[in-house]
Each structure stands twice: as structure tokens, then as C-alpha cells.
PDB file of C-alpha atoms and ligand atoms in Angstrom:
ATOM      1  CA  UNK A 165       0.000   0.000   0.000  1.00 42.00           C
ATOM      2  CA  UNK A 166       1.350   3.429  -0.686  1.00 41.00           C
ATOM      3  CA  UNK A 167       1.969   5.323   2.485  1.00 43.00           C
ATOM      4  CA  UNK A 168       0.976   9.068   1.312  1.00 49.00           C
ATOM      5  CA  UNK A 169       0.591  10.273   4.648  1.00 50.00           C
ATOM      6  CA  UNK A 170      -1.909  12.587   5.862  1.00 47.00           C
ATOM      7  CA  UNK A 171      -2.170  15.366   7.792  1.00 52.00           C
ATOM      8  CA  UNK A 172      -3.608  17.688  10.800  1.00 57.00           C
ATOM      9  CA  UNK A 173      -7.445  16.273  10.677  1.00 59.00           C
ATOM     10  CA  UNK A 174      -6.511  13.121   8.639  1.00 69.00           C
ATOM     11  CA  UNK A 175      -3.557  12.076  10.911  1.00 82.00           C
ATOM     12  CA  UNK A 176      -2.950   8.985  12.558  1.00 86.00           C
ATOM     13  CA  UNK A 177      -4.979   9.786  15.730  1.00 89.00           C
ATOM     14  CA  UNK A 178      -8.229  10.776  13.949  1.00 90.00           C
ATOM     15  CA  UNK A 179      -7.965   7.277  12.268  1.00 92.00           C
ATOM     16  CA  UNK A 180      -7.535   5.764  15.484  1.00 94.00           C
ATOM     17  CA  UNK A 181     -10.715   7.456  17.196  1.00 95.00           C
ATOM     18  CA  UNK A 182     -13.002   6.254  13.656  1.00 96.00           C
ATOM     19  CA  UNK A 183     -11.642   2.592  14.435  1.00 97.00           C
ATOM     20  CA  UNK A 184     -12.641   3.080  18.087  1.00 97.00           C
ATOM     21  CA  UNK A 185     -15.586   4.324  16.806  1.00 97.00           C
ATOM     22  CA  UNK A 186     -16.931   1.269  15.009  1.00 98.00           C
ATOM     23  CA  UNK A 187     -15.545  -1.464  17.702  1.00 98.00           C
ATOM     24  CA  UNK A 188     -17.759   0.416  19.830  1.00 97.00           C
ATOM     25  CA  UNK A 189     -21.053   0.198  17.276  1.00 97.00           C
ATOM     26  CA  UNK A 190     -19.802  -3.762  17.337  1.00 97.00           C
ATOM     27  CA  UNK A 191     -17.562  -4.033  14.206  1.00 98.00           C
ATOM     28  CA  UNK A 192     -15.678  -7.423  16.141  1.00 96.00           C
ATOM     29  CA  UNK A 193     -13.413  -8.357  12.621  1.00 97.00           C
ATOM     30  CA  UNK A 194      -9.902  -7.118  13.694  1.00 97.00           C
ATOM     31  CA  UNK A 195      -8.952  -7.662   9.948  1.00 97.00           C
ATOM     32  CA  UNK A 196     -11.809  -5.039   8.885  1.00 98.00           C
ATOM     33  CA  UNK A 197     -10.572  -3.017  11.634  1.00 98.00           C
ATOM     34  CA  UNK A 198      -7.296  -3.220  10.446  1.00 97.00           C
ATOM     35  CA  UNK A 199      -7.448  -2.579   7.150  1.00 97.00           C
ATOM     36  CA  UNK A 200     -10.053   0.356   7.427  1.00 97.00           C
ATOM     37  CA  UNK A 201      -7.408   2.231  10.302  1.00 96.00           C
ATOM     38  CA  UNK A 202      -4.945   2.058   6.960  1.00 95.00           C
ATOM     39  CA  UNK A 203      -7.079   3.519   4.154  1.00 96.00           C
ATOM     40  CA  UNK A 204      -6.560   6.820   3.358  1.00 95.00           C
ATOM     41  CA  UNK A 205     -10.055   7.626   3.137  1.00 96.00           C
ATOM     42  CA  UNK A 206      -9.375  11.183   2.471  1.00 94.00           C
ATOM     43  CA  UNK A 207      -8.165  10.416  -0.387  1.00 95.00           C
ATOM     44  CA  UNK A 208     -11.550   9.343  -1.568  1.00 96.00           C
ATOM     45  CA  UNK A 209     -13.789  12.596  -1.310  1.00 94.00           C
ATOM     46  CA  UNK A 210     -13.285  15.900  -2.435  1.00 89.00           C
ATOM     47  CA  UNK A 211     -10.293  17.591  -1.302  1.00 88.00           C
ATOM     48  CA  UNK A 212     -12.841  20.479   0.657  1.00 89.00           C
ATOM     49  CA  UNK A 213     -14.503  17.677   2.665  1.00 92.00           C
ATOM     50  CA  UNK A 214     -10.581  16.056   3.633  1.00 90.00           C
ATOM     51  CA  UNK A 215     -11.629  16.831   6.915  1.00 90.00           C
ATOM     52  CA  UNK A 216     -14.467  15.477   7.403  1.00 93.00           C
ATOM     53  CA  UNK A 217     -13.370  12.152   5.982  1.00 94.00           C
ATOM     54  CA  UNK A 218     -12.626  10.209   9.147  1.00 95.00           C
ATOM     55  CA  UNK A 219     -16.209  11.131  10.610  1.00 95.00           C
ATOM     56  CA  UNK A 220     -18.629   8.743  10.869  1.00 95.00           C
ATOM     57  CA  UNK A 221     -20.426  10.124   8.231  1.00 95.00           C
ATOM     58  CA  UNK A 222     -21.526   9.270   4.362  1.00 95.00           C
ATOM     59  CA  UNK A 223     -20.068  12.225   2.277  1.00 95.00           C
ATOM     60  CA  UNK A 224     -21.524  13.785  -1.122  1.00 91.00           C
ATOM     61  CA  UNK A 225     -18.767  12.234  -4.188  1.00 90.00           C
ATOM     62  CA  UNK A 226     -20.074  14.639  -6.770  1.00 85.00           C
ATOM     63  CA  UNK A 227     -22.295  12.866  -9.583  1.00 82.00           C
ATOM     64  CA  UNK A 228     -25.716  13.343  -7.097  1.00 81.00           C
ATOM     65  CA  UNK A 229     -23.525   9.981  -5.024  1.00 88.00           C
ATOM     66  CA  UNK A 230     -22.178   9.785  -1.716  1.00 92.00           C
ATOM     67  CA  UNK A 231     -19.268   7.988  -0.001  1.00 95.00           C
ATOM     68  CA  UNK A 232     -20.812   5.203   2.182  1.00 95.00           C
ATOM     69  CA  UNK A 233     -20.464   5.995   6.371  1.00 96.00           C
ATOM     70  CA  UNK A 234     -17.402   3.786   7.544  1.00 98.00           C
ATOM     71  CA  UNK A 235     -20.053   1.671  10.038  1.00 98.00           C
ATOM     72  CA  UNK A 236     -21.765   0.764   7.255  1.00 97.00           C
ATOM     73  CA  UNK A 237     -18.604   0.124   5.044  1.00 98.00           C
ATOM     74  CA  UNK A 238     -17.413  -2.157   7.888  1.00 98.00           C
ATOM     75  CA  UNK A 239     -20.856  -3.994   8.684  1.00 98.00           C
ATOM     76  CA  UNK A 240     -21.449  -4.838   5.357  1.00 98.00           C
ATOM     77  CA  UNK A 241     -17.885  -6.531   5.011  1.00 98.00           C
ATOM     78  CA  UNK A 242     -18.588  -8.003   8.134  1.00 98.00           C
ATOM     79  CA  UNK A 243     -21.529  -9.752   7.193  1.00 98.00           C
ATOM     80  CA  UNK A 244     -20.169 -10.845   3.587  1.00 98.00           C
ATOM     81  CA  UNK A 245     -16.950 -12.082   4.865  1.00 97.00           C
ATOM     82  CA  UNK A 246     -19.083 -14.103   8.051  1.00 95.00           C
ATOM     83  CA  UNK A 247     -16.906 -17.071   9.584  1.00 90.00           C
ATOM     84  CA  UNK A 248     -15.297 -18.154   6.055  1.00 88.00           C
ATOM     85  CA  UNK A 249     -13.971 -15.034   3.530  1.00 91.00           C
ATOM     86  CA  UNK A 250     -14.761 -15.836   0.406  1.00 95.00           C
ATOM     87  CA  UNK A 251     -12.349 -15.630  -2.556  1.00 97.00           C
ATOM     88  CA  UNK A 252     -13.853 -13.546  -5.237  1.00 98.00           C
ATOM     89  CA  UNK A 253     -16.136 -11.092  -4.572  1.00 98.00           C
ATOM     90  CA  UNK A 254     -18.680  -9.055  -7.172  1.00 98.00           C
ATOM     91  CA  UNK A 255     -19.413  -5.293  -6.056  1.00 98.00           C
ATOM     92  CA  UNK A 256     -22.474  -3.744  -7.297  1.00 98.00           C
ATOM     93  CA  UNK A 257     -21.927   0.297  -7.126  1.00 97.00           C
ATOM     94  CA  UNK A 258     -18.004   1.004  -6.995  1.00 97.00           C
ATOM     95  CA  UNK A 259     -18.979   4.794  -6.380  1.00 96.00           C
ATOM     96  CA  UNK A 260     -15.468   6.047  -5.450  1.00 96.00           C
ATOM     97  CA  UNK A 261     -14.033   2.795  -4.621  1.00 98.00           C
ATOM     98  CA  UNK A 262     -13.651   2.772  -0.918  1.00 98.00           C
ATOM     99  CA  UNK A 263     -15.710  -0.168  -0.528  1.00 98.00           C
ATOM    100  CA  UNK A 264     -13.633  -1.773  -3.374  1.00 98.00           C
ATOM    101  CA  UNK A 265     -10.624  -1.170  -1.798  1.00 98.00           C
ATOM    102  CA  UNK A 266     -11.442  -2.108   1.703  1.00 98.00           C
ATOM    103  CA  UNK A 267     -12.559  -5.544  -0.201  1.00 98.00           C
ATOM    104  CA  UNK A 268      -9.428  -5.868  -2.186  1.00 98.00           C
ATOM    105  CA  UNK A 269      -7.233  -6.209   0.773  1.00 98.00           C
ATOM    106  CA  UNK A 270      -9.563  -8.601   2.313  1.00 98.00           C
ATOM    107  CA  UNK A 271     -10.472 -11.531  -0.224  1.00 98.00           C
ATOM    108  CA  UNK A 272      -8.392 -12.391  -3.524  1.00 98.00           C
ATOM    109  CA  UNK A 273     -10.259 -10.689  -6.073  1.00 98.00           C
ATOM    110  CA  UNK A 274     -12.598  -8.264  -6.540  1.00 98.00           C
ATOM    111  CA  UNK A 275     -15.207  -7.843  -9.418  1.00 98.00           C
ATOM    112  CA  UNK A 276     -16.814  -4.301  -9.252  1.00 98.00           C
ATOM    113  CA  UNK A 277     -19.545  -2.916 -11.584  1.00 98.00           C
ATOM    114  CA  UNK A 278     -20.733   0.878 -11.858  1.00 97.00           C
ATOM    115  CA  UNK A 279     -22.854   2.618 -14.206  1.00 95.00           C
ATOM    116  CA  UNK A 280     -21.528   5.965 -14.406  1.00 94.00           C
ATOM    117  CA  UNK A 281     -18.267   5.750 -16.097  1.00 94.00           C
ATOM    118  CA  UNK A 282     -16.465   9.201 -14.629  1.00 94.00           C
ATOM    119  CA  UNK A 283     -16.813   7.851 -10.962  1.00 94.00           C
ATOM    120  CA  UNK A 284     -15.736   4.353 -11.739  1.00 96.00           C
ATOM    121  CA  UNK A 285     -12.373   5.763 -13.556  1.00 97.00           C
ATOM    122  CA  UNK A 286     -11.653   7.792 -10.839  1.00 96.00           C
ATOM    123  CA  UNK A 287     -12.144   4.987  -8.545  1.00 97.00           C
ATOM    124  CA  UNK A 288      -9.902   3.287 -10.966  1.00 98.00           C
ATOM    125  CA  UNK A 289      -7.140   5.318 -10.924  1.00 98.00           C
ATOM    126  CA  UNK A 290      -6.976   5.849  -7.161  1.00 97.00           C
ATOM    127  CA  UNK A 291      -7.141   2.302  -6.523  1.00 98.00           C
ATOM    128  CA  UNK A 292      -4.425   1.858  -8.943  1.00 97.00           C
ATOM    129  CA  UNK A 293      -2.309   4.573  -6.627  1.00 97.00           C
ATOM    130  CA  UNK A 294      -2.777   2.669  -4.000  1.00 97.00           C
ATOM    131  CA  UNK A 295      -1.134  -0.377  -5.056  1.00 97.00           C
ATOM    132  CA  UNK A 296      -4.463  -1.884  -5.540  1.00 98.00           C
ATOM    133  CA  UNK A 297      -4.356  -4.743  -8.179  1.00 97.00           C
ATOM    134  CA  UNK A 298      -6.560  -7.719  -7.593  1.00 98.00           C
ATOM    135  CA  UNK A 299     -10.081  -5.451  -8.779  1.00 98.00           C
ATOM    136  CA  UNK A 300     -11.793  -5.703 -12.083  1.00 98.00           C
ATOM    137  CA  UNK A 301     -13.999  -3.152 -13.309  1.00 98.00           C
ATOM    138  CA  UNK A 302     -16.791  -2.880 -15.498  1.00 97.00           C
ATOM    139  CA  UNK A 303     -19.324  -0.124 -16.741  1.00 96.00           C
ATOM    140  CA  UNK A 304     -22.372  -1.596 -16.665  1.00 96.00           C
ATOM    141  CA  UNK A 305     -25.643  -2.177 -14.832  1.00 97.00           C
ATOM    142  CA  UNK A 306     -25.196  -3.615 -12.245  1.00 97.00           C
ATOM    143  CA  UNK A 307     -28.597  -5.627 -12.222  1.00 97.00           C
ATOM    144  CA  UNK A 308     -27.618  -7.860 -14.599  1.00 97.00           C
ATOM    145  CA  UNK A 309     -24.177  -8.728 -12.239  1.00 98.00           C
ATOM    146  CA  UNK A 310     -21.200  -9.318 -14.311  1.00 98.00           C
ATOM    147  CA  UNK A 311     -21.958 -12.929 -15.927  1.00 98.00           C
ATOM    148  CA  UNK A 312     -18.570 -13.439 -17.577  1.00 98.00           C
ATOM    149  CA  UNK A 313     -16.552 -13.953 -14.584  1.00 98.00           C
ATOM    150  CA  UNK A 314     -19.628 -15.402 -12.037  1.00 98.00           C
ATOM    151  CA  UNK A 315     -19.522 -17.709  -9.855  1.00 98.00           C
ATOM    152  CA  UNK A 316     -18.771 -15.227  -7.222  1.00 98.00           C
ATOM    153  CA  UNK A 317     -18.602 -16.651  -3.905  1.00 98.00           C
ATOM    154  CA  UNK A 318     -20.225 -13.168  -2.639  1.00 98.00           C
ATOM    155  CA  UNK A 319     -21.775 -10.324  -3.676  1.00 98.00           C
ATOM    156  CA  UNK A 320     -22.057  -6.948  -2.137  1.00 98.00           C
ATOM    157  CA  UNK A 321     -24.613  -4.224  -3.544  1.00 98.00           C
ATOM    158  CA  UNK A 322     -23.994  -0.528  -2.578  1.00 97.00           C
ATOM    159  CA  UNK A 323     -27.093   1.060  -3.745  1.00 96.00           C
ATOM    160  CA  UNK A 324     -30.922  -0.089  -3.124  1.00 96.00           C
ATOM    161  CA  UNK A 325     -33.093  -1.644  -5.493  1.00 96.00           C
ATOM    162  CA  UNK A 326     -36.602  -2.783  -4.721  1.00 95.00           C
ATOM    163  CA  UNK A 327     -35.731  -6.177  -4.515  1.00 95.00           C
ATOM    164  CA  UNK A 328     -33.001  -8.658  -5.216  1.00 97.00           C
ATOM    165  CA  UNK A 329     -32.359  -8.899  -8.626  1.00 98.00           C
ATOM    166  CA  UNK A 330     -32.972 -12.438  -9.825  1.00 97.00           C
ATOM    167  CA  UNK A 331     -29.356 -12.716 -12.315  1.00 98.00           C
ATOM    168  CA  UNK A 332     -27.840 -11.808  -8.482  1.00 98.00           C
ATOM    169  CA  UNK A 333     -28.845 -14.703  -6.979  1.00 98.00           C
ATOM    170  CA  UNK A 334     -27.918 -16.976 -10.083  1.00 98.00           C
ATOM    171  CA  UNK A 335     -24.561 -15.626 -10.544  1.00 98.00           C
ATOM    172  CA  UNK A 336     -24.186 -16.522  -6.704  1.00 98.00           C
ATOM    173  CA  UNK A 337     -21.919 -19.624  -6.080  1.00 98.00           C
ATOM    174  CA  UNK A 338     -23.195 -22.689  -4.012  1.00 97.00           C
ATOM    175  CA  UNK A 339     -22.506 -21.780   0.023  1.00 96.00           C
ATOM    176  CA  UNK A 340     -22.174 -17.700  -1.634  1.00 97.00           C
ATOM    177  CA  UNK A 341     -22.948 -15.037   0.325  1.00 98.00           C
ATOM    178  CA  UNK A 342     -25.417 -11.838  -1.087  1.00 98.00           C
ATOM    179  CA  UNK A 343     -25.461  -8.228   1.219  1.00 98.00           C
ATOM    180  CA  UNK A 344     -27.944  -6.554  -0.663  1.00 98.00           C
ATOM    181  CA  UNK A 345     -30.240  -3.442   0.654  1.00 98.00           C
ATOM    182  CA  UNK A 346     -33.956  -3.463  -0.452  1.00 97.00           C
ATOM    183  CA  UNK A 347     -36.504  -1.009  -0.609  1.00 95.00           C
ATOM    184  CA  UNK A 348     -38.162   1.253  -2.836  1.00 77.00           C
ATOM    185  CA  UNK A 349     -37.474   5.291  -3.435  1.00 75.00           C
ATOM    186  CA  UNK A 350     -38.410   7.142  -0.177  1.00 78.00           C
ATOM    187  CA  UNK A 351     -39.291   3.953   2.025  1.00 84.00           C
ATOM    188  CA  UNK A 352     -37.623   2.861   4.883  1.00 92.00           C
ATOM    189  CA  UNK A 353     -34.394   0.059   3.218  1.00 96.00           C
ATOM    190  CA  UNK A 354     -33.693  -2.924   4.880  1.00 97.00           C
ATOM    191  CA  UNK A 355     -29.737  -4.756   4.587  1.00 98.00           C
ATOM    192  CA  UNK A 356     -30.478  -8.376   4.023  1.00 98.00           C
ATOM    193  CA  UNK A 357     -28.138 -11.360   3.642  1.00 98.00           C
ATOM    194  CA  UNK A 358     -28.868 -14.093   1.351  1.00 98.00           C
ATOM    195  CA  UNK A 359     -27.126 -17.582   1.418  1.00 98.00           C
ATOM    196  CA  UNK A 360     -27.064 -20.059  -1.008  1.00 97.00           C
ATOM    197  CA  UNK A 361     -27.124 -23.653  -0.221  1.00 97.00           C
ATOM    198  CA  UNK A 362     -27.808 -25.777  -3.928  1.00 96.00           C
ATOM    199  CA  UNK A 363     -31.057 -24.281  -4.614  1.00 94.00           C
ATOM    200  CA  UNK A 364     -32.430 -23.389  -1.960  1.00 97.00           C
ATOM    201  CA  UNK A 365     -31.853 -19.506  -0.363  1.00 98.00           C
ATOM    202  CA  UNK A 366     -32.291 -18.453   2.677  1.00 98.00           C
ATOM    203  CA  UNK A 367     -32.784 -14.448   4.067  1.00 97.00           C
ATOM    204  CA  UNK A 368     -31.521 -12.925   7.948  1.00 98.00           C
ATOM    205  CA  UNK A 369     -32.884  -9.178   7.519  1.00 97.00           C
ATOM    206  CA  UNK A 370     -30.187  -6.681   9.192  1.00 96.00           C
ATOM    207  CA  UNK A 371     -30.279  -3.672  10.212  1.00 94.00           C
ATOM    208  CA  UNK A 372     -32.512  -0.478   8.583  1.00 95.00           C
ATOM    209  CA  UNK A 373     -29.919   1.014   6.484  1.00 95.00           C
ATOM    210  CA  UNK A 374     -29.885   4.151   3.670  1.00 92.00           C
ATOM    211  CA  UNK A 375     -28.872   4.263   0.176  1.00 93.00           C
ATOM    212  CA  UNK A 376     -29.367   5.767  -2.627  1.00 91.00           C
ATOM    213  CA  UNK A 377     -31.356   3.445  -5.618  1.00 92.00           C
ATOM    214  CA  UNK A 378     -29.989   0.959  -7.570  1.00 95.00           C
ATOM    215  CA  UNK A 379     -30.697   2.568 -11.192  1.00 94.00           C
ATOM    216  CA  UNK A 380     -32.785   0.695 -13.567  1.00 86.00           C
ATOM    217  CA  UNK A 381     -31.596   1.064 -17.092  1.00 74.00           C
ATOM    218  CA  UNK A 382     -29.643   3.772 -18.983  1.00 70.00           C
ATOM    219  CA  UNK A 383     -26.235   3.955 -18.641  1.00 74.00           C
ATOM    220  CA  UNK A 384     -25.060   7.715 -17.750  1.00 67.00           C
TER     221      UNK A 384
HETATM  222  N1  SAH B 242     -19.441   1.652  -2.695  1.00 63.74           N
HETATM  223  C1  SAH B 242     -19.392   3.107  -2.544  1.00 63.74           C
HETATM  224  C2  SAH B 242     -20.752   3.729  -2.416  1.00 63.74           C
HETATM  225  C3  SAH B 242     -21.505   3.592  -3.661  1.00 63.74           C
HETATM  226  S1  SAH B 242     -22.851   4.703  -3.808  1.00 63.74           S
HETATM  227  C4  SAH B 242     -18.525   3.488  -1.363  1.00 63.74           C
HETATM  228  O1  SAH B 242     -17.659   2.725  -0.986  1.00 63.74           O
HETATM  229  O2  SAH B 242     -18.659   4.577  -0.827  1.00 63.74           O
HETATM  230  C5  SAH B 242     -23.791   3.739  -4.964  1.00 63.74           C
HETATM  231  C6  SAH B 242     -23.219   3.624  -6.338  1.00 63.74           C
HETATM  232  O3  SAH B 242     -24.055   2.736  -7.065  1.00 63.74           O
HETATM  233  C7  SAH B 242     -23.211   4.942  -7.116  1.00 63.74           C
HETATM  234  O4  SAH B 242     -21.919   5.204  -7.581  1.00 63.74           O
HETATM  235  C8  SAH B 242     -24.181   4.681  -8.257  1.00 63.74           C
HETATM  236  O5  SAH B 242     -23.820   5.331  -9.469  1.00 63.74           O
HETATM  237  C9  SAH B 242     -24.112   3.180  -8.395  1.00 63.74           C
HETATM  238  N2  SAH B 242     -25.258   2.573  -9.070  1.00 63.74           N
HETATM  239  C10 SAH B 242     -26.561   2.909  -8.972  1.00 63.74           C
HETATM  240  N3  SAH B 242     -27.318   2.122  -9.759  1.00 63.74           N
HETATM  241  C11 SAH B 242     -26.470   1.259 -10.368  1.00 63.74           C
HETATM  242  C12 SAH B 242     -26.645   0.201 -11.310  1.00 63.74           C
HETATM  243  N4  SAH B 242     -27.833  -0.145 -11.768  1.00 63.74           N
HETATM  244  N5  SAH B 242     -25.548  -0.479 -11.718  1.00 63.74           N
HETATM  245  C13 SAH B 242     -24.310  -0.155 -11.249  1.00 63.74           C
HETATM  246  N6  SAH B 242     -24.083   0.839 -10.366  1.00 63.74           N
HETATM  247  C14 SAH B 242     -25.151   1.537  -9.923  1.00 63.74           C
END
């Protein structure tokens, strides 16, 4: 990883007191932990809102898109991850990539899909900075998954559709994991995790989360 180092609000300490932050909302995976107290997540939002970067907080990206909040981030690689990592992971909704790269030093490869190209080349290129190398991307939507390269032994979805998109759930490998949020435009969303045992899936609702909708359609 490259060690640009930041400074005054994005210092070492602040980093600490996020990480403190989420053991304390019951983020338990010291490898999460780990790896989120060494991502520069400043680097991933504007260079006005550096400051702000080690809050708690989801931050505007530009493009009407927002940086998830680090709990969130960290509960939803929790959750995918569970007792046994998998190895190759498909990411609905790369935004600016700080999901992607908080993945790609967790499991062996990452697949990641977004739908408006500018954001995913900038996530792209930063990850690339970084030292990042085990992520595809694609521009695509991200409904349809990313068939080519599926199996995936989980899939994570950043943004919210109304409900699980069917090619998902196919493109999900026997014993996969799916962390999906659900719900429609202006009602309350819902983080869900879906397993997959042969055929059969099976649903644990989460916790009452907020994004914004998984895009039917167009590419922009
Ligand atoms: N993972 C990001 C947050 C992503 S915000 C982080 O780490 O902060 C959600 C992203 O999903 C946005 O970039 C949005 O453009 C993208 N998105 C919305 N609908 C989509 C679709 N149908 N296919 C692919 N990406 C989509």
C-alpha cells in the first residue's frame, strides 16, 4: 500500500478514534478493523470535505452519489466475509471505490460494476495509486451482475433496489454469500443477507440502512 501520509485532521490519531468508533457500534473483525485504520479515506472525497473524511459520516462524491459511512462500510464486510472469507467477490456500485478497496485487501479478487463511467475511472485510478491490483472493473448495470466472470462466492450491492435482482442470486456460487439493501425510493431500506445452499436460499434481515437506488436502465 502506498503510504501518502496525511495530515492535521486526517492524521494517525483521527484514524484511530473512527476505528474506536466502530468497535464500539460492534464491528468485532480485527482484519476489517485493520485494514479500514490504513485507508486513506481522504483520499476518496473531495479535497474540501478532507476533513471530514474520518467522521462517521456518508459524504456527497459529486455525480448526485455519496461515499458510504465507515459503520456501514465495515458492517457490510462483516456480514459478507461471516466465519469463512470468500475468494472472489462481485461489487455492485463502486462509487469512489472505498468499498472496493477495503474488499481488495480482504479476499483475492474483486469484481466491481458501476454505471456511471467518470466515478468508476476515478475509482480506478486511485485504486491503482494505491497499489491496488486484484479489482476488475466494469461499466455496466449492475442488475444484470457481471456474468462473464460469475460464480462469485459473494456479492455486495452498494445502492438499493426494490428487490433482489434475480441474475444476483444466479450468478451466486453454491454456500455464496449476497449483502444486498432493499426497498423502494423514499421507504424505509432494509440490509439483508442471502445464502445459497444448492437451490435453496435463505434471508436474515439486518439492520434499517440508507442508500441511494440501484438505477434501472440507462447507462449515464
Ligand atoms: N461503494 C461506494 C458507495 C456507492 S454509492 C462506497 O464505498 O462509498 C452507490 C453507487 O451505485 C453509485 O456510484 C451509483 O452510481 C451506483 N449505481 C446505482 N445504480 C447502479 C446500477 N444499476 N448499476 C451499477 N451501479 C449503480
Amino acid at each position: 500500500m502506498n503510504t501518502r501520509q496525511g495530515i492535521g485532521m486526517t492524521s494517525q490519531r483521527t484514524r484511530d478514534r473512527l476505528i474506536d468508533r466502530l468497535r464500539e457500534k460492534g464491528i468485532a473483525n480485527e482484519a476489517i478493523l485493520e485494514v479500514m485504520r490504513s485507508t486513506p479515506r481522504h483520499l476518496f472525497v473531495d479535497e474540501a470535505l478532507a476533513s471530514r473524511a474520518y467522521e462517521d459520516t456518508a459524504l456527497p462524491i459529486g455525480n448526485g452519489q455519496t461515499i458510504s459511512q465507515p459503520y456501514i462500510v465495515a458492517r457490510m464486510t462483516e456480514v459478507l466475509l461471516g466465519s469463512h472469507p470468500p475468494r472472489r467477490v462481485l461489487e455492485v456500485g463502486t462509487g469512489c471505490g472505498y468499498q472496493t478497496a477495503i474488499l481488495a485487501q480482504l479476499v483475492e479478487e474483486v469484481f466491481t460494476v458501476e454505471r456511471v463511467a467518470p466515478l468508476q475511472q476515478r475509482a480506478r485510478n486511485l485504486l491503482y495509486e494505491l497499489g491496488l491490483n486484484n479489482v476488475r472493473y466494469q461499466h455496466s448495470d449492475g442488475n444484470w451482475g457481471w456474468k462473464k466472470h460469475a460464480p462469485y462466492d459473494g456479492i455486495i450491492v452498494t445502492a438499493a433496489p426494490e428487490s433482489v435482482p434475480e441474475e444476483l442470486l444466479q450468478q451466486l456460487a453454491d454456500g455464496g454469500r449476497l449483502v444486498i439493501p432493499t426497498g423502494g425510493q423514499g421507504q424505509a431500506q432494509r440490509l439483508r443477507l442471502i445464502t445459497r445452499q444448492g437451490d435453496e436460499f435463505s434471508e436474515t434481515r439486518l439492520e434499517a440502512v440508507s442508500f441511494v437506488p440501484l438505477v434501472q436502465g440507462d447507462l449515464s
